[in-house]
Coordinates of C-alpha atoms in Angstrom, one line a residue:
Chain A
M1 CA 262.6 80.9 101.6
T2 CA 264.5 79.9 98.6
I3 CA 266.4 82.0 96.7
E4 CA 265.7 81.2 92.8
T5 CA 269.3 80.7 92.7
N6 CA 268.6 80.9 88.4
S7 CA 268.5 84.1 89.0
A8 CA 272.3 84.4 88.7
I9 CA 271.3 83.7 84.9
S10 CA 270.4 86.7 82.4
V11 CA 270.5 87.4 78.7
D12 CA 271.1 90.6 77.1
C13 CA 270.1 91.7 74.2
V14 CA 271.6 93.5 71.2
V15 CA 268.9 94.3 68.7
F16 CA 270.6 95.7 65.7
G17 CA 268.4 97.8 63.4
F18 CA 268.8 99.8 59.9
D19 CA 268.0 102.9 59.3
G20 CA 268.6 103.3 55.0
K21 CA 272.0 105.2 56.6
N22 CA 273.3 104.0 59.4
L23 CA 273.1 100.6 62.3
K24 CA 271.4 101.7 65.1
V25 CA 271.4 99.5 68.1
L26 CA 268.4 99.7 70.5
L27 CA 269.4 101.2 74.4
I28 CA 267.7 102.0 77.4
K29 CA 268.7 103.0 80.6
R30 CA 268.8 101.3 84.1
R31 CA 265.1 100.3 85.6
Y32 CA 266.8 100.7 88.9
P33 CA 268.8 103.8 90.9
V34 CA 272.8 103.4 90.8
E35 CA 274.8 105.5 93.8
D36 CA 277.1 107.8 92.5
L37 CA 276.6 106.1 89.2
S38 CA 275.2 108.8 86.6
P39 CA 271.0 107.6 86.3
D40 CA 271.5 108.2 82.4
D41 CA 274.2 105.7 81.8
L42 CA 272.4 103.1 79.1
K43 CA 272.6 99.1 78.9
L44 CA 271.2 97.0 76.4
P45 CA 267.9 95.6 76.6
G46 CA 268.8 92.5 79.0
A47 CA 266.2 90.5 82.1
M48 CA 266.9 87.6 84.6
I49 CA 265.1 83.7 83.1
Q50 CA 262.3 83.6 84.7
E51 CA 261.5 80.4 86.7
N52 CA 260.0 78.9 83.7
E53 CA 261.8 79.9 80.9
T54 CA 264.2 78.7 78.9
L55 CA 267.8 81.1 77.9
P56 CA 265.6 81.2 74.4
D57 CA 262.7 81.6 75.9
A58 CA 264.1 84.8 78.0
A59 CA 265.6 86.4 75.0
S60 CA 262.2 87.0 73.1
R61 CA 260.3 87.7 75.7
V62 CA 262.9 90.9 76.4
L63 CA 262.6 91.2 72.3
E64 CA 259.1 91.2 72.7
E65 CA 258.9 94.3 75.6
T66 CA 261.4 95.8 73.6
T67 CA 260.2 96.0 70.0
G68 CA 256.5 94.1 70.4
L69 CA 258.1 92.7 67.8
R70 CA 257.7 88.4 67.8
D71 CA 259.1 86.0 64.9
I72 CA 261.9 88.2 64.0
F73 CA 265.8 86.4 63.7
L74 CA 267.2 86.3 67.3
K75 CA 270.8 84.1 67.7
Q76 CA 273.2 83.0 70.2
T77 CA 276.5 84.6 70.5
S78 CA 278.6 84.6 73.7
I79 CA 278.4 83.9 77.3
F80 CA 279.8 86.4 79.4
S81 CA 281.1 84.4 82.8
S82 CA 284.2 87.0 84.2
P83 CA 283.4 86.7 88.1
D84 CA 283.5 90.5 87.7
R85 CA 282.3 92.0 84.7
I86 CA 279.3 93.6 87.3
Q87 CA 280.6 96.1 89.5
D88 CA 279.9 95.4 93.2
K89 CA 277.9 98.4 93.8
E90 CA 275.5 97.5 90.3
L91 CA 275.4 94.1 91.7
E92 CA 274.8 95.3 95.1
W93 CA 271.7 97.4 93.1
I94 CA 270.7 94.7 90.7
C95 CA 270.2 92.4 94.3
Q96 CA 267.5 94.6 95.7
F97 CA 266.1 96.1 92.2
Q98 CA 265.5 92.1 92.1
K99 CA 265.2 90.5 95.0
I100 CA 267.8 87.9 94.8
R101 CA 271.2 87.2 96.5
T102 CA 274.3 86.5 94.1
R103 CA 278.0 87.4 93.9
R104 CA 277.9 87.3 90.0
I105 CA 275.7 87.4 86.9
V106 CA 276.2 85.0 84.2
T107 CA 274.7 86.8 80.6
V108 CA 273.6 84.7 77.8
A109 CA 274.5 87.5 74.4
Y110 CA 271.5 87.3 71.5
Y111 CA 271.6 89.4 68.6
A112 CA 268.2 90.8 66.3
L113 CA 267.8 92.1 62.9
V114 CA 265.2 94.1 63.1
K115 CA 263.6 96.1 59.8
L116 CA 263.2 99.2 61.5
N117 CA 259.9 101.2 60.3
Q118 CA 258.4 104.1 62.4
G119 CA 255.8 101.9 64.0
I120 CA 258.6 100.5 66.0
I121 CA 260.8 103.2 66.4
N122 CA 257.6 104.5 68.1
F123 CA 256.9 101.5 70.1
T124 CA 259.7 101.9 71.8
M125 CA 260.2 105.3 72.4
R126 CA 257.1 104.4 74.2
K127 CA 259.4 102.0 76.4
G128 CA 261.8 104.5 76.6
A129 CA 264.4 102.7 74.6
K130 CA 266.3 104.6 72.3
W131 CA 267.8 103.8 68.4
V132 CA 271.6 105.3 68.6
D133 CA 274.0 104.9 65.7
V134 CA 276.9 101.8 67.0
D135 CA 279.4 104.6 66.1
L136 CA 278.3 106.7 68.7
I137 CA 278.0 104.5 71.2
N138 CA 281.2 104.8 73.4
H139 CA 280.1 104.1 76.8
L140 CA 277.4 101.3 78.3
I141 CA 277.4 100.4 81.2
M142 CA 278.9 96.8 83.1
D143 CA 280.5 95.0 80.2
H144 CA 277.7 95.8 77.8
M145 CA 280.6 97.2 75.1
D146 CA 282.5 94.0 74.9
I147 CA 278.4 92.6 74.5
L148 CA 278.0 94.5 71.7
A149 CA 281.4 95.0 69.8
D150 CA 281.4 91.0 70.0
A151 CA 277.8 90.8 68.4
L152 CA 278.7 93.5 65.4
S153 CA 281.8 91.0 64.7
V154 CA 279.4 88.2 64.3
L155 CA 276.9 89.6 62.3
Q156 CA 279.5 91.2 60.0
K157 CA 281.3 87.4 59.8
E158 CA 277.7 86.0 59.2
M159 CA 276.3 88.9 56.5
M160 CA 279.8 87.9 54.2
H161 CA 278.5 84.2 54.1
S162 CA 274.6 84.3 54.6
P163 CA 271.9 86.8 53.6
I164 CA 270.9 87.8 56.8
A165 CA 271.3 91.9 55.8
F166 CA 268.1 91.1 54.1
E167 CA 266.7 90.6 57.2
L168 CA 267.6 94.5 58.3
L169 CA 265.8 95.6 54.7
P170 CA 262.3 96.2 53.6
K171 CA 261.3 93.3 51.4
K172 CA 261.4 95.9 48.5
F173 CA 265.3 98.3 48.5
T174 CA 267.7 99.7 46.6
I175 CA 270.8 99.1 45.7
R176 CA 272.2 102.3 48.2
Q177 CA 270.1 100.7 50.6
L178 CA 272.4 97.3 50.5
Q179 CA 275.2 99.4 49.9
N180 CA 274.4 101.6 52.7
L181 CA 274.0 99.0 55.0
F182 CA 277.0 96.8 54.1
G183 CA 278.6 99.6 54.4
A184 CA 277.4 100.8 57.5
V185 CA 277.7 97.0 59.1
L186 CA 281.6 96.3 57.9
G187 CA 282.7 99.6 59.0
V188 CA 284.0 100.3 55.4
S189 CA 283.3 102.7 52.3
I190 CA 282.8 100.9 49.7
D191 CA 283.0 101.0 45.7
N192 CA 280.1 102.1 44.0
R193 CA 281.0 100.3 40.8
N194 CA 282.6 97.4 42.3
F195 CA 279.3 96.7 44.8
R196 CA 276.9 96.6 41.6
K197 CA 279.2 95.0 39.8
K198 CA 279.6 92.2 43.0
I199 CA 276.2 92.0 43.4
F200 CA 274.9 91.7 40.4
S201 CA 277.0 89.3 39.3
S202 CA 276.2 87.8 42.4
G203 CA 272.3 86.4 40.7
L204 CA 270.4 87.4 44.4
L205 CA 268.5 90.7 43.4
L206 CA 265.2 90.1 41.8
P207 CA 263.8 93.8 40.2
T208 CA 260.5 94.3 41.2
G209 CA 260.1 96.2 38.3
E210 CA 258.8 99.1 40.6
K211 CA 261.0 102.5 41.4
E212 CA 261.6 104.9 44.1
K213 CA 258.5 107.8 44.9
N214 CA 258.1 111.7 45.2
V215 CA 262.8 111.8 45.9
S216 CA 264.6 114.7 44.5
H217 CA 267.2 112.4 43.2
K218 CA 266.4 110.4 40.1
P219 CA 264.6 107.9 41.5
A220 CA 266.4 104.0 41.8
L221 CA 264.7 100.9 41.2
Y222 CA 263.7 98.3 44.0
Y223 CA 264.4 94.9 44.3
T224 CA 263.9 91.8 46.3
F225 CA 266.3 89.2 47.6
N226 CA 266.1 85.9 45.7
K227 CA 266.5 83.3 48.1
S228 CA 266.1 80.4 46.2
A229 CA 269.0 81.7 44.1
F230 CA 270.8 81.9 47.5
K231 CA 270.2 78.0 48.1
K232 CA 271.9 76.9 44.5
A233 CA 274.7 79.4 45.3
L234 CA 275.1 78.0 48.7
K235 CA 274.7 74.0 47.2
E236 CA 277.4 75.2 44.6
R237 CA 280.0 76.7 47.3
N238 CA 279.8 73.1 49.3
R239 CA 280.1 71.7 45.4
L240 CA 283.2 73.7 44.8
G241 CA 284.5 74.0 48.2
F242 CA 287.3 72.0 50.4
I243 CA 284.3 70.3 52.1
D244 CA 283.8 67.7 48.9
N245 CA 287.0 66.4 49.8
W246 CA 285.3 64.9 52.9
S247 CA 282.2 64.3 51.5
Y248 CA 281.1 60.8 50.1
Chain B
M1 CA 274.6 82.5 105.0
T2 CA 274.6 83.9 101.5
I3 CA 274.0 81.2 98.5
E4 CA 276.2 81.2 96.0
T5 CA 273.7 81.8 92.7
N6 CA 276.1 80.6 90.5
S7 CA 276.0 77.4 91.9
A8 CA 272.7 76.7 89.1
I9 CA 275.2 77.0 86.1
S10 CA 277.3 74.3 85.4
V11 CA 279.4 72.9 82.9
D12 CA 279.2 69.6 80.9
C13 CA 282.1 68.2 79.1
V14 CA 281.3 65.7 75.9
V15 CA 285.4 64.2 75.4
F16 CA 286.1 61.9 72.4
G17 CA 288.6 59.7 71.9
F18 CA 289.4 57.8 69.0
D19 CA 290.8 54.5 69.3
G20 CA 291.7 53.7 65.9
K21 CA 288.0 51.4 65.5
N22 CA 285.3 53.0 67.3
L23 CA 285.0 57.0 68.3
K24 CA 284.8 56.8 72.5
V25 CA 282.6 59.2 75.1
L26 CA 284.6 59.3 78.6
L27 CA 281.5 58.6 81.1
I28 CA 281.5 58.7 84.8
K29 CA 279.1 57.7 87.7
R30 CA 277.0 60.4 89.8
R31 CA 279.3 61.4 92.5
Y32 CA 276.1 61.2 94.8
P33 CA 273.9 58.7 96.0
V34 CA 270.3 59.0 94.8
E35 CA 267.1 57.2 96.1
D36 CA 265.8 54.4 93.5
L37 CA 267.8 55.5 90.9
S38 CA 270.9 53.0 89.7
P39 CA 274.0 53.3 90.9
D40 CA 275.6 52.4 88.1
D41 CA 273.6 55.6 86.0
L42 CA 276.7 56.5 83.5
K43 CA 276.6 60.4 82.9
L44 CA 279.1 63.3 81.0
P45 CA 281.4 65.1 83.6
G46 CA 280.8 68.0 84.5
A47 CA 280.6 70.6 87.8
M48 CA 279.1 73.3 89.3
I49 CA 281.1 76.5 88.1
Q50 CA 282.7 77.3 91.2
E51 CA 282.9 81.2 92.1
N52 CA 286.4 82.4 90.7
E53 CA 286.3 81.2 87.0
T54 CA 284.5 81.8 84.1
L55 CA 282.5 79.0 82.1
P56 CA 285.6 77.7 80.2
D57 CA 287.9 77.8 83.0
A58 CA 285.2 75.3 84.7
A59 CA 285.0 73.2 81.3
S60 CA 289.4 73.4 81.7
R61 CA 288.8 72.0 85.0
V62 CA 286.5 69.4 84.3
L63 CA 288.8 67.7 82.0
E64 CA 291.9 68.4 83.3
E65 CA 290.3 66.6 86.7
T66 CA 289.0 63.8 84.4
T67 CA 291.8 63.2 81.9
G68 CA 294.9 65.1 83.2
L69 CA 295.4 66.7 80.1
R70 CA 295.4 70.6 79.9
D71 CA 295.4 72.8 76.6
I72 CA 294.3 70.1 73.9
F73 CA 290.3 71.0 71.9
L74 CA 287.6 72.4 74.0
K75 CA 284.8 74.0 72.0
Q76 CA 281.1 75.1 73.7
T77 CA 278.4 73.9 71.8
S78 CA 274.4 74.8 73.3
I79 CA 273.8 75.6 76.3
F80 CA 270.6 73.7 78.1
S81 CA 268.5 75.4 79.6
S82 CA 265.2 73.3 79.4
P83 CA 263.4 74.2 83.5
D84 CA 262.5 70.7 84.2
R85 CA 266.0 69.0 82.7
I86 CA 266.7 67.6 86.1
Q87 CA 263.8 65.3 87.6
D88 CA 263.2 66.9 91.4
K89 CA 264.0 63.6 92.8
E90 CA 268.2 63.9 91.2
L91 CA 267.5 67.3 92.1
E92 CA 267.2 67.3 95.3
W93 CA 270.2 65.1 96.0
I94 CA 273.2 67.5 94.0
C95 CA 271.7 70.6 96.1
Q96 CA 272.1 68.0 99.3
F97 CA 275.6 67.3 97.7
Q98 CA 276.6 70.2 96.3
K99 CA 275.2 72.4 99.8
I100 CA 273.4 74.4 97.8
R101 CA 269.2 75.7 97.5
T102 CA 268.0 75.8 93.5
R103 CA 265.1 75.4 91.9
R104 CA 266.8 74.9 88.5
I105 CA 270.4 73.9 86.6
V106 CA 271.4 76.0 83.4
T107 CA 274.8 73.7 82.2
V108 CA 277.1 74.5 79.7
A109 CA 278.3 72.2 76.6
Y110 CA 281.7 72.0 75.8
Y111 CA 283.0 69.4 73.4
A112 CA 286.4 67.8 73.8
L113 CA 288.7 65.9 71.3
V114 CA 291.6 63.6 73.0
K115 CA 294.1 62.0 71.0
L116 CA 293.9 58.4 73.1
N117 CA 296.9 56.4 74.1
Q118 CA 297.5 54.1 77.1
G119 CA 298.4 56.2 79.6
I120 CA 295.3 58.5 79.4
I121 CA 293.2 55.3 79.5
N122 CA 295.3 54.4 82.3
F123 CA 294.9 57.9 84.2
T124 CA 290.7 58.0 83.3
M125 CA 290.2 54.5 84.9
R126 CA 292.2 55.8 88.2
K127 CA 289.8 58.2 87.9
G128 CA 287.0 56.2 87.4
A129 CA 285.9 57.2 84.6
K130 CA 285.3 54.9 81.5
W131 CA 285.3 55.2 77.3
V132 CA 282.4 54.1 76.0
D133 CA 281.7 53.2 72.0
V134 CA 279.4 56.1 71.1
D135 CA 277.3 53.6 69.4
L136 CA 276.6 51.4 72.3
I137 CA 275.1 54.4 74.6
N138 CA 271.5 54.2 74.7
H139 CA 270.9 55.8 78.6
L140 CA 272.9 58.4 80.3
I141 CA 271.3 60.5 83.5
M142 CA 269.5 63.7 83.5
D143 CA 269.8 65.3 79.2
H144 CA 272.9 64.3 79.0
M145 CA 272.5 61.8 76.4
D146 CA 270.4 64.8 74.4
I147 CA 274.0 66.6 75.0
L148 CA 275.9 64.2 73.6
A149 CA 273.6 63.8 70.4
D150 CA 274.1 67.5 69.9
A151 CA 278.0 67.1 70.7
L152 CA 278.0 64.5 67.5
S153 CA 275.7 67.0 65.6
V154 CA 278.4 69.4 65.8
L155 CA 281.8 67.3 65.8
Q156 CA 280.1 65.2 62.5
K157 CA 279.9 69.1 60.8
E158 CA 282.6 70.3 62.2
M159 CA 284.9 67.5 60.7
M160 CA 283.3 67.9 57.1
H161 CA 284.8 71.7 56.4
S162 CA 287.5 72.1 59.5
P163 CA 290.6 69.8 60.0
I164 CA 289.2 68.8 63.4
A165 CA 289.4 64.9 62.8
F166 CA 293.0 65.3 63.3
E167 CA 292.8 66.2 66.9
L168 CA 291.9 62.5 67.4
L169 CA 294.4 60.9 65.7
P170 CA 298.0 60.4 66.7
K171 CA 300.5 62.7 64.8
K172 CA 301.3 59.8 62.5
F173 CA 298.4 57.4 61.3
T174 CA 297.5 55.7 58.7
I175 CA 294.8 55.9 55.4
R176 CA 292.8 53.1 57.5
Q177 CA 292.7 54.8 60.8
L178 CA 291.5 58.0 59.0
Q179 CA 288.9 56.2 57.2
N180 CA 288.0 54.5 60.1
L181 CA 287.5 57.5 61.8
F182 CA 285.2 59.3 58.9
G183 CA 283.5 56.3 59.6
A184 CA 282.8 56.2 63.0
V185 CA 282.3 59.4 63.3
L186 CA 279.7 59.8 60.5
G187 CA 278.5 56.4 61.6
V188 CA 278.6 55.6 57.3
S189 CA 280.4 52.7 55.9
I190 CA 282.7 54.1 53.7
D191 CA 284.5 53.1 50.5
N192 CA 288.1 52.5 50.2
R193 CA 288.6 53.7 47.0
N194 CA 286.9 56.4 46.8
F195 CA 287.6 57.8 49.9
R196 CA 291.6 57.4 49.3
K197 CA 291.0 59.1 46.0
K198 CA 289.3 62.1 47.7
I199 CA 291.9 61.7 50.8
F200 CA 294.7 62.4 48.4
S201 CA 293.4 64.8 46.1
S202 CA 292.5 66.8 48.6
G203 CA 296.5 66.8 49.4
L204 CA 296.4 67.5 52.6
L205 CA 298.1 64.6 53.9
L206 CA 302.1 64.2 53.6
P207 CA 304.1 61.1 53.5
T208 CA 306.1 60.6 56.3
G209 CA 308.0 57.5 54.3
E210 CA 307.3 55.7 57.6
K211 CA 305.4 51.9 57.8
E212 CA 303.6 50.0 60.3
K213 CA 306.1 47.7 62.0
N214 CA 305.1 43.8 64.2
V215 CA 301.9 43.9 62.2
S216 CA 300.2 39.9 60.3
H217 CA 298.8 42.4 57.9
K218 CA 300.5 44.4 55.1
P219 CA 301.8 46.8 56.6
A220 CA 300.6 50.8 55.9
L221 CA 302.8 53.7 55.1
Y222 CA 302.8 56.5 57.8
Y223 CA 300.9 60.2 57.1
T224 CA 300.9 63.2 59.1
F225 CA 298.7 66.5 57.9
N226 CA 299.8 69.1 56.3
K227 CA 298.5 72.3 57.7
S228 CA 299.9 74.8 55.2
A229 CA 297.9 72.8 52.3
F230 CA 295.1 73.2 54.5
K231 CA 295.0 76.5 55.1
K232 CA 295.6 77.2 51.1
A233 CA 292.5 75.2 51.2
L234 CA 290.2 76.7 52.5
K235 CA 291.8 80.5 51.1
E236 CA 290.9 78.9 47.8
R237 CA 286.9 77.6 48.8
N238 CA 286.5 81.2 49.5
R239 CA 287.6 82.6 46.9
L240 CA 285.9 80.2 45.0
G241 CA 282.6 80.6 47.2
F242 CA 279.3 82.8 47.7
I243 CA 281.1 84.6 50.3
D244 CA 283.5 86.9 47.6
N245 CA 279.8 87.9 46.3
W246 CA 279.8 89.8 48.8
S247 CA 283.6 90.7 49.2
Y248 CA 285.3 94.0 49.2

């Protein structure tokens, strides 16, 4: 019997969601029991790559299996290839569960951005997965804490110079939601006035004319993301930027 | 006997060098003969990852083995994981040569930037490797043409907004050399006057006061890269840029 050595390569997905207040990450339990290790340990959703799929294929499959979602924001972060990233005991059980033989597993990490809604939360719950506040996660199996930390730092950087924040928000959102999102991802408390000033000066928000309904507080206005304004802003940055010194 | 399934993962290095006129890539021949395939086919330097090394370790090893160089610019580009990226016949011979069993090999690509000099050229020649003009490469084995094209596009993008160009030049260089480098990498002919204007306005070059020696033409001045000026320029871009709309 030929051993599929491609089973030494896995993908792990850091699936971020935002509930309007906190940044959440989708976590699951091991599908295999490991002696001496708690069955309640949590991990990131992942899988060995299958014989006929590419790494992005595998990541999309994992994402769809755990969230039911296709064609959402999904991007590779880093490769984790430390030879001892998995304890012997755990590796032993993985090999048994996967019916493979290997002394190591290299994993390629991806991060995904999900517009959280009740439908998705129900779906993931049925899959035995749960959304956990990123601040409350202090232990994951293997090197999944490192994978999570790496993905979070990528998300933080990306959010500063591209509009991926809007991938985490409903199509229509309030300034409060947007501010909460930046506060949650960057892990800082953001000054109200300053934030609104900057956001509005960016010219990247379009008012919808609609307001919140059935809220106790004063209903806030809903906005949408102005894609075309962003594209212009980006051009402008490049025009003003250091890049221009190199461009012909 | 346990089969090291990590042997299904390889690294391939696109090693760029610049000879003052053309952009070169370091190529080698197969170390194993493949029936029905020309022994003269060229490939990128690469290797299976070894049991106790990470992917960056493996890339550094390949680089040092082929160039004798350590601690030079080396960065990951893309992962190539198409299940059929290697013909059956070729894979068969690789497995025989490597004493492994696998139906596929996923490769992680890196690119390196080398300051070409006679010493390095001699070393690589002794290793049976050769520096080929990037424009003259129209066939490589497996998907190495794709890996090369991807690395070149990464180099082109990086060169437009970071000073990695200087990794390819001697510490002291002439404006002509710098212009030739940009022309060679970007594959465009660059207007002399315009280029000099932009370079000098960038304030990133420091005159050394030295001149070319023993040249037939009028000796050109030597310059060095002004690192601190670059760091300032980068800050300036961020200050002016779209980023600022998000930053607190």
